[in-house]
PDB file of C-alpha atoms in Angstrom:
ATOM      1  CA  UNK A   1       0.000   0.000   0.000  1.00  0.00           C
ATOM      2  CA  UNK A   2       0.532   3.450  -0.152  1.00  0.00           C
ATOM      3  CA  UNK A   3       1.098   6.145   2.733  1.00  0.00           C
ATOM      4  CA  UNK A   4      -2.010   7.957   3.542  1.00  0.00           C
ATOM      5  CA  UNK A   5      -2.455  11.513   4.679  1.00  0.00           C
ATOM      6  CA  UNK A   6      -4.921  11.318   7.633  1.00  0.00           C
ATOM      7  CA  UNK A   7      -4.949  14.322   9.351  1.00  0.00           C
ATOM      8  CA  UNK A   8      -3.748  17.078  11.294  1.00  0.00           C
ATOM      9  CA  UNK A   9      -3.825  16.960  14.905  1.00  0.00           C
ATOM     10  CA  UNK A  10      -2.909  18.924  17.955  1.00  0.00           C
ATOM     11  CA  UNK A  11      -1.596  16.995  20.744  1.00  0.00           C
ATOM     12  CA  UNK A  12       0.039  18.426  24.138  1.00  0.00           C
ATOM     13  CA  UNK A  13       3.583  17.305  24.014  1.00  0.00           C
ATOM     14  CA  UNK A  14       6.887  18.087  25.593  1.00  0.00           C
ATOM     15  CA  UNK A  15       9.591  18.756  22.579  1.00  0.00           C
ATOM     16  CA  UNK A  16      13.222  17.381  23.188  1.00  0.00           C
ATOM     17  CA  UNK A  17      15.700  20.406  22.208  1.00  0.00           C
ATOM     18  CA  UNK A  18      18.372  19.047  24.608  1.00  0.00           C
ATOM     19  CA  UNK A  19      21.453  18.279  22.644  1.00  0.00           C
ATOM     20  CA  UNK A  20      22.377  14.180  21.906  1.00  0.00           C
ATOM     21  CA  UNK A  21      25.036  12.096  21.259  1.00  0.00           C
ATOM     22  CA  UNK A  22      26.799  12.906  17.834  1.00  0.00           C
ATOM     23  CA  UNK A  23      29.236   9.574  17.975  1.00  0.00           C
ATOM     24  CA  UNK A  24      29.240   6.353  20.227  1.00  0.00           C
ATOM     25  CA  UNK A  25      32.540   4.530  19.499  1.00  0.00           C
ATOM     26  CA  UNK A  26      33.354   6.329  15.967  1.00  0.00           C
ATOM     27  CA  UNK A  27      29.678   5.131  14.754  1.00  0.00           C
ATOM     28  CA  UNK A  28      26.982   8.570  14.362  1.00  0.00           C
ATOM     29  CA  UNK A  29      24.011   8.133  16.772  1.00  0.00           C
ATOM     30  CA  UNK A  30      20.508  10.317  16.580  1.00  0.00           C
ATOM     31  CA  UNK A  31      21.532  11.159  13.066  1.00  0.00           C
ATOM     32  CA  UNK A  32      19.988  14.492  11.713  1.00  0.00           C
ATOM     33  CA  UNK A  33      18.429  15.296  15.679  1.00  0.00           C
ATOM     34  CA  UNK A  34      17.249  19.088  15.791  1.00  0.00           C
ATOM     35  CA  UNK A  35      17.572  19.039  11.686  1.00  0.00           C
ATOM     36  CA  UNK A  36      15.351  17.206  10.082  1.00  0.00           C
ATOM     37  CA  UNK A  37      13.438  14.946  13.518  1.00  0.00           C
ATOM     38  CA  UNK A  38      12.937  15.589  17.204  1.00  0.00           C
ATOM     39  CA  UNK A  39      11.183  13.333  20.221  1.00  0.00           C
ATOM     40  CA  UNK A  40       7.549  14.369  21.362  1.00  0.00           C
ATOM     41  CA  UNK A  41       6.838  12.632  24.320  1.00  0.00           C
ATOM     42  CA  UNK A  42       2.833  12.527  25.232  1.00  0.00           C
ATOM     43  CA  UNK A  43       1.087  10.595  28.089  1.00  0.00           C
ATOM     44  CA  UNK A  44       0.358   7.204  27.197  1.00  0.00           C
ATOM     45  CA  UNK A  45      -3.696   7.583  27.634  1.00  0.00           C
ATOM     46  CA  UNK A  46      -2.723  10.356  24.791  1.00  0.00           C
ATOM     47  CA  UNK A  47      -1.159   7.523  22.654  1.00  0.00           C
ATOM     48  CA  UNK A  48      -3.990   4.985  22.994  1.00  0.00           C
ATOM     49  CA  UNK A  49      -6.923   7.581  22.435  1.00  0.00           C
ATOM     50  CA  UNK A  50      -5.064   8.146  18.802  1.00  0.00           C
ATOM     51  CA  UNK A  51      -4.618   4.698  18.152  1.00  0.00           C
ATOM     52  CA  UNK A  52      -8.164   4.081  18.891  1.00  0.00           C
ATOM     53  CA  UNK A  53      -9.086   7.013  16.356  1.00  0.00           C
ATOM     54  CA  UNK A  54      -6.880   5.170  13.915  1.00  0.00           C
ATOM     55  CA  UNK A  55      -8.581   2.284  14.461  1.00  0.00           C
ATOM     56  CA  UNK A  56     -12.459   3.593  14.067  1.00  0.00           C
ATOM     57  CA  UNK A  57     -11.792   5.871  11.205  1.00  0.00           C
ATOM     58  CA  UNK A  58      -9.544   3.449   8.908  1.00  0.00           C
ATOM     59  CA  UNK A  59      -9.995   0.086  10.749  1.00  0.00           C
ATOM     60  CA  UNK A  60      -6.208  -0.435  11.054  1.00  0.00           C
ATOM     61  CA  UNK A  61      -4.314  -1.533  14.234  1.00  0.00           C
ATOM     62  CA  UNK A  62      -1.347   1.020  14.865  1.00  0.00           C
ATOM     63  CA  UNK A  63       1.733  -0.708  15.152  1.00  0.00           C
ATOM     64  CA  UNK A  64       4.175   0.928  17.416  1.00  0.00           C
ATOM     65  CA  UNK A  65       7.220  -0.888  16.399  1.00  0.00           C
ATOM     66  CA  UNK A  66       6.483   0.351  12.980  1.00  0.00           C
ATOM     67  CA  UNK A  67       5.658   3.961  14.352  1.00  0.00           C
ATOM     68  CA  UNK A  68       8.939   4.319  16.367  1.00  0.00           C
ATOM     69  CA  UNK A  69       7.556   4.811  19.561  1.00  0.00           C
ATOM     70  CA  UNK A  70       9.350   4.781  22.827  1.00  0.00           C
ATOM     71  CA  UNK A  71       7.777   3.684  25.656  1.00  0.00           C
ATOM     72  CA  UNK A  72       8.611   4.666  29.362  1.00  0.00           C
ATOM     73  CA  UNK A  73       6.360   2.768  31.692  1.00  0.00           C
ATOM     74  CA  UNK A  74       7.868   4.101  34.950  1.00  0.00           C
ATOM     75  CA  UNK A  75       6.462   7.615  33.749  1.00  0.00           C
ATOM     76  CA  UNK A  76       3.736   6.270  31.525  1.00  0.00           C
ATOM     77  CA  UNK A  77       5.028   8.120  28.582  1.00  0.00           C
ATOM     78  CA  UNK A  78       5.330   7.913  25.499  1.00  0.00           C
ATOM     79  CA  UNK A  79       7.939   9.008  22.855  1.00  0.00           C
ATOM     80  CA  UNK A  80       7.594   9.393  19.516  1.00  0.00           C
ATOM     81  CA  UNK A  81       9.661  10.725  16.428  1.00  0.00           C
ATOM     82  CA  UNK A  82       8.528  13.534  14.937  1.00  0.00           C
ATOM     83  CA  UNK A  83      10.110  14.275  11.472  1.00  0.00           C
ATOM     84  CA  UNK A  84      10.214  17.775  10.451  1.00  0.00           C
ATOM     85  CA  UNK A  85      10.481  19.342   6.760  1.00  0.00           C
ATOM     86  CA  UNK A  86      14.210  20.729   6.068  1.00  0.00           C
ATOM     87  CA  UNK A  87      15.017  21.165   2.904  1.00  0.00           C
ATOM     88  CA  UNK A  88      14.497  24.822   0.931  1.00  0.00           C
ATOM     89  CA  UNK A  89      11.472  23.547  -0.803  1.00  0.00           C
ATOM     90  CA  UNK A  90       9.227  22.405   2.208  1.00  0.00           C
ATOM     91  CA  UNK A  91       8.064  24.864   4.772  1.00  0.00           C
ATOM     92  CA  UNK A  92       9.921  24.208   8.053  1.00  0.00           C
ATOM     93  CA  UNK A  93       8.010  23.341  11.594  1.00  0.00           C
ATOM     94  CA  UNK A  94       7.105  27.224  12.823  1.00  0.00           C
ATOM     95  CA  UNK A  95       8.080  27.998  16.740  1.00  0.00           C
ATOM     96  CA  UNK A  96       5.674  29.971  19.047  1.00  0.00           C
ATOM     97  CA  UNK A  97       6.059  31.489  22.216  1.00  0.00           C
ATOM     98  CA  UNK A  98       4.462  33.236  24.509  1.00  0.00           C
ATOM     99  CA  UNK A  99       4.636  36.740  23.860  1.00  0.00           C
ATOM    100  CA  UNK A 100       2.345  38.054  26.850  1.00  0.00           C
ATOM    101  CA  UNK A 101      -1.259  38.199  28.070  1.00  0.00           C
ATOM    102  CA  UNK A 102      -4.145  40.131  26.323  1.00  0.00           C
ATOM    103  CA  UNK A 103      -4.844  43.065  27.780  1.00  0.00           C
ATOM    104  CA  UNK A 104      -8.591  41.158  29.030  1.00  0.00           C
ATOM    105  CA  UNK A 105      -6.578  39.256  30.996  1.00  0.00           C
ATOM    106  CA  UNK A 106      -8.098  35.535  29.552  1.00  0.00           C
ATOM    107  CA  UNK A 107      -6.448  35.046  26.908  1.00  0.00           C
ATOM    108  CA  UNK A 108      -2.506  34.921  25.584  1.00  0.00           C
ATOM    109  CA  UNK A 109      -1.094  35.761  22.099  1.00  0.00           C
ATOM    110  CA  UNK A 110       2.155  34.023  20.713  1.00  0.00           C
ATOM    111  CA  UNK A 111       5.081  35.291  18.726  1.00  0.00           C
ATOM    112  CA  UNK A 112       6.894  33.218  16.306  1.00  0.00           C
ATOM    113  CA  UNK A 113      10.416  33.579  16.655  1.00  0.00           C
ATOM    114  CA  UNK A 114      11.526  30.932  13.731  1.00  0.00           C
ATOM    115  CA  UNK A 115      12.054  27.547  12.541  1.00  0.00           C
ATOM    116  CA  UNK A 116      12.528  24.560  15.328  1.00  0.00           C
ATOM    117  CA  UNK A 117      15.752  23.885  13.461  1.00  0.00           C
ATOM    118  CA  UNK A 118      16.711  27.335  13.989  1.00  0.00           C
ATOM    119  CA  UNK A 119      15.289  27.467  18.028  1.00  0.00           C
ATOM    120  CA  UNK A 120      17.411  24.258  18.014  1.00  0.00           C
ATOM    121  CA  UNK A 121      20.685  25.527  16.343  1.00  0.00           C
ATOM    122  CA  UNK A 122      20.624  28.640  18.418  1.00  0.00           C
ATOM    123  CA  UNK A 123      20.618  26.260  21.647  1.00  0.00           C
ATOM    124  CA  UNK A 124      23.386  24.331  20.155  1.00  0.00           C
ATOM    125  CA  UNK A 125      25.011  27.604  20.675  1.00  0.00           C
ATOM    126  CA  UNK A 126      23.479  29.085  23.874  1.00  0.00           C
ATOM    127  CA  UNK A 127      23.731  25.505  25.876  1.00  0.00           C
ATOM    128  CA  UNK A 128      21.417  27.424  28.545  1.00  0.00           C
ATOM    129  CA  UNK A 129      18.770  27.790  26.439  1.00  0.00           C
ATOM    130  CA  UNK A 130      18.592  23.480  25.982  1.00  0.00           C
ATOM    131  CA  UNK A 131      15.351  22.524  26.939  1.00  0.00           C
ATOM    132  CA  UNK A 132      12.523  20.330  27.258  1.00  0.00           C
ATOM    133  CA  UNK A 133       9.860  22.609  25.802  1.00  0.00           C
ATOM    134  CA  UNK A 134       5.945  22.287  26.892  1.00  0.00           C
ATOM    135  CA  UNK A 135       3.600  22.778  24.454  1.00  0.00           C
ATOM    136  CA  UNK A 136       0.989  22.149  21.999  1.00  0.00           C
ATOM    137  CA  UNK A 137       2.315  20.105  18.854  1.00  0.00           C
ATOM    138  CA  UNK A 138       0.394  20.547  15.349  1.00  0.00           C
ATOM    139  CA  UNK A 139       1.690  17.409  13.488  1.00  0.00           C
ATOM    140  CA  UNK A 140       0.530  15.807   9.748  1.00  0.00           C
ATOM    141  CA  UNK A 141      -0.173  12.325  10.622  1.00  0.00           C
ATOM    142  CA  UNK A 142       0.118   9.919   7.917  1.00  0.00           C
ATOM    143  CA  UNK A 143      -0.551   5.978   7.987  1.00  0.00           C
ATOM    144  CA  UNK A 144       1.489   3.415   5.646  1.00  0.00           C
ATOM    145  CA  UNK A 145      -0.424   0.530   5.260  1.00  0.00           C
ATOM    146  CA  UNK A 146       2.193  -1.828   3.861  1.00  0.00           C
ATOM    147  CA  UNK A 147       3.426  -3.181   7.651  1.00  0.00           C
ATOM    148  CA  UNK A 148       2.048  -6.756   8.764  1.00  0.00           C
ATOM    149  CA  UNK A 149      -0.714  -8.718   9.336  1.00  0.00           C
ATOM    150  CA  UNK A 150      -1.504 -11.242  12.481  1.00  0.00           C
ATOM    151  CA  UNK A 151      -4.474 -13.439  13.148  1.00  0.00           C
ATOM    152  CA  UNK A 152      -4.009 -12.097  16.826  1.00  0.00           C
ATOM    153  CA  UNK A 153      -3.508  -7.829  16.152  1.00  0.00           C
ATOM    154  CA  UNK A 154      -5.124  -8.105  12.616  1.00  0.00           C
ATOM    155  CA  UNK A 155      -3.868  -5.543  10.028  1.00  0.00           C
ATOM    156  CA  UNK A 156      -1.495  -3.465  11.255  1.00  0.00           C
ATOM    157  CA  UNK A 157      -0.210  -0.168   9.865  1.00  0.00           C
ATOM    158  CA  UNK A 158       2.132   2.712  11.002  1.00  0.00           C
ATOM    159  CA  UNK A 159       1.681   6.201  11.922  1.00  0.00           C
ATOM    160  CA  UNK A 160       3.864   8.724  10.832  1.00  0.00           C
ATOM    161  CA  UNK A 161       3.783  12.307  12.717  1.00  0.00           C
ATOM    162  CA  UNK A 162       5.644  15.611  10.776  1.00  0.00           C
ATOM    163  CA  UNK A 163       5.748  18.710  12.566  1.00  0.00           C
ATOM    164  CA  UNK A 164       4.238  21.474  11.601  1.00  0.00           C
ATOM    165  CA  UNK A 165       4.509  23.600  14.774  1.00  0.00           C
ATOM    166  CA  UNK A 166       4.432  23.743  17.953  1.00  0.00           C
ATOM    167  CA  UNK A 167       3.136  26.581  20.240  1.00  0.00           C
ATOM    168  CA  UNK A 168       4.942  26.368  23.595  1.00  0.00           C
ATOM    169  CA  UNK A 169       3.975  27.244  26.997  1.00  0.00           C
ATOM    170  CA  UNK A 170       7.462  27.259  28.457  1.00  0.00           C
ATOM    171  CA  UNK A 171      10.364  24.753  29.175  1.00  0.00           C
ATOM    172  CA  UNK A 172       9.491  22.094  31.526  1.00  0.00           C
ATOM    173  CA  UNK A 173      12.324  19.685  33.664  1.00  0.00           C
ATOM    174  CA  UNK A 174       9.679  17.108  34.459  1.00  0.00           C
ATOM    175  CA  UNK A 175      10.341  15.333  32.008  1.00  0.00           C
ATOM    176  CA  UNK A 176      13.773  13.045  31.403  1.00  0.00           C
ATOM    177  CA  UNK A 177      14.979  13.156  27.700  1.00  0.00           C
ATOM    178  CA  UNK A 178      16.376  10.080  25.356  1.00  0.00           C
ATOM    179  CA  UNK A 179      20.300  10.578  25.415  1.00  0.00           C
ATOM    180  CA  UNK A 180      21.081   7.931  22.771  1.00  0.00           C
ATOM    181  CA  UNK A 181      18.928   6.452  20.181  1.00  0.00           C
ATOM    182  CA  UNK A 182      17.152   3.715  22.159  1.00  0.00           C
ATOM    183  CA  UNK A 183      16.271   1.966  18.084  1.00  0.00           C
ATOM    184  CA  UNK A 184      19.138   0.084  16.518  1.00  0.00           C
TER     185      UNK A 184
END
């Protein structure tokens, strides 16, 4: 099968912009990190409620092998990686922050102060400015059919999330990031 486009959702995730191992032993890790994917992490309910949208609305099982999700049952989280458009042609993932409160006091406006790639180069830079960043994620989500089928799961397919931006509500240090690239 073919990928499918299925959406755009919004999902409130914490974005990894803490640096990552470059080389283990002479071999790259975490290739392109920052550049062209980063890790959302999301609460695991968070992860099973879109699953079970997948599942209604296509009738597909979501794989997460497939999908490239990290689990972390001692903090039931889940990570996943987010790719994110970086080539001149393709519009990259905006970055929103807060810019202050409206003057009625109940709601907030946002400034977008560039690329993630570019939030994320100028922290390679500024290592104080490394964080985990809190926030609502917009992300593409696409599904590739062409992954396995069980008699015990049924079909199964993969999700695929690209970043389109994120809007974030400050840096957070509740959450622990991935220092090495837990797939190999």
């Amino acid at each position: 099968g073919q990928d499918c486009n299925l959406a755009y959702i919004g999902i409130d995730v914490c974005i990894d912009l803490t640096p990552k191992l470059v080389h283990k032993h002479g071999q790259p890790t975490m290739k392109g990190y920052g550049k062209t994917w980063v890790y959302a992490y999301m609460p695991e309910p968070t992860w099973d409620k879109i699953k079970s949208y997948v599942k209604v609305g296509t009738g597909w099982n979501v794989s997460d092998e497939g999908t490239g999700i990290v689990h972390d049952p001692n903090r039931n989280l889940v990570a996943i990686e987010a790719k994110m458009h970086h080539q001149s042609e393709q519009p990259k993932p905006s970055f929103w922050v807060i810019s202050d409160k409206v003057a009625s006091g109940s709601g907030l406006s946002f400034s977008r102060i560039g690329s993630v790639q570019e939030v994320y180069e100028a922290d390679e830079q500024q290592p104080s400015q490394q964080h985990m960043h809190r926030c609502v994620g917009m992300f593409a989500v696409s599904l590739d059919p062409s992954t396995k089928s069980t008699p015990v799961t049924g079909v199964e397919a993969s999700l695929s999330f690209t970043l389109v931006s994120i809007r974030t509500w400050g840096t957070t240090d509740h959450v622990a990031p991935i220092v090495h690239s837990p797939r190999k």
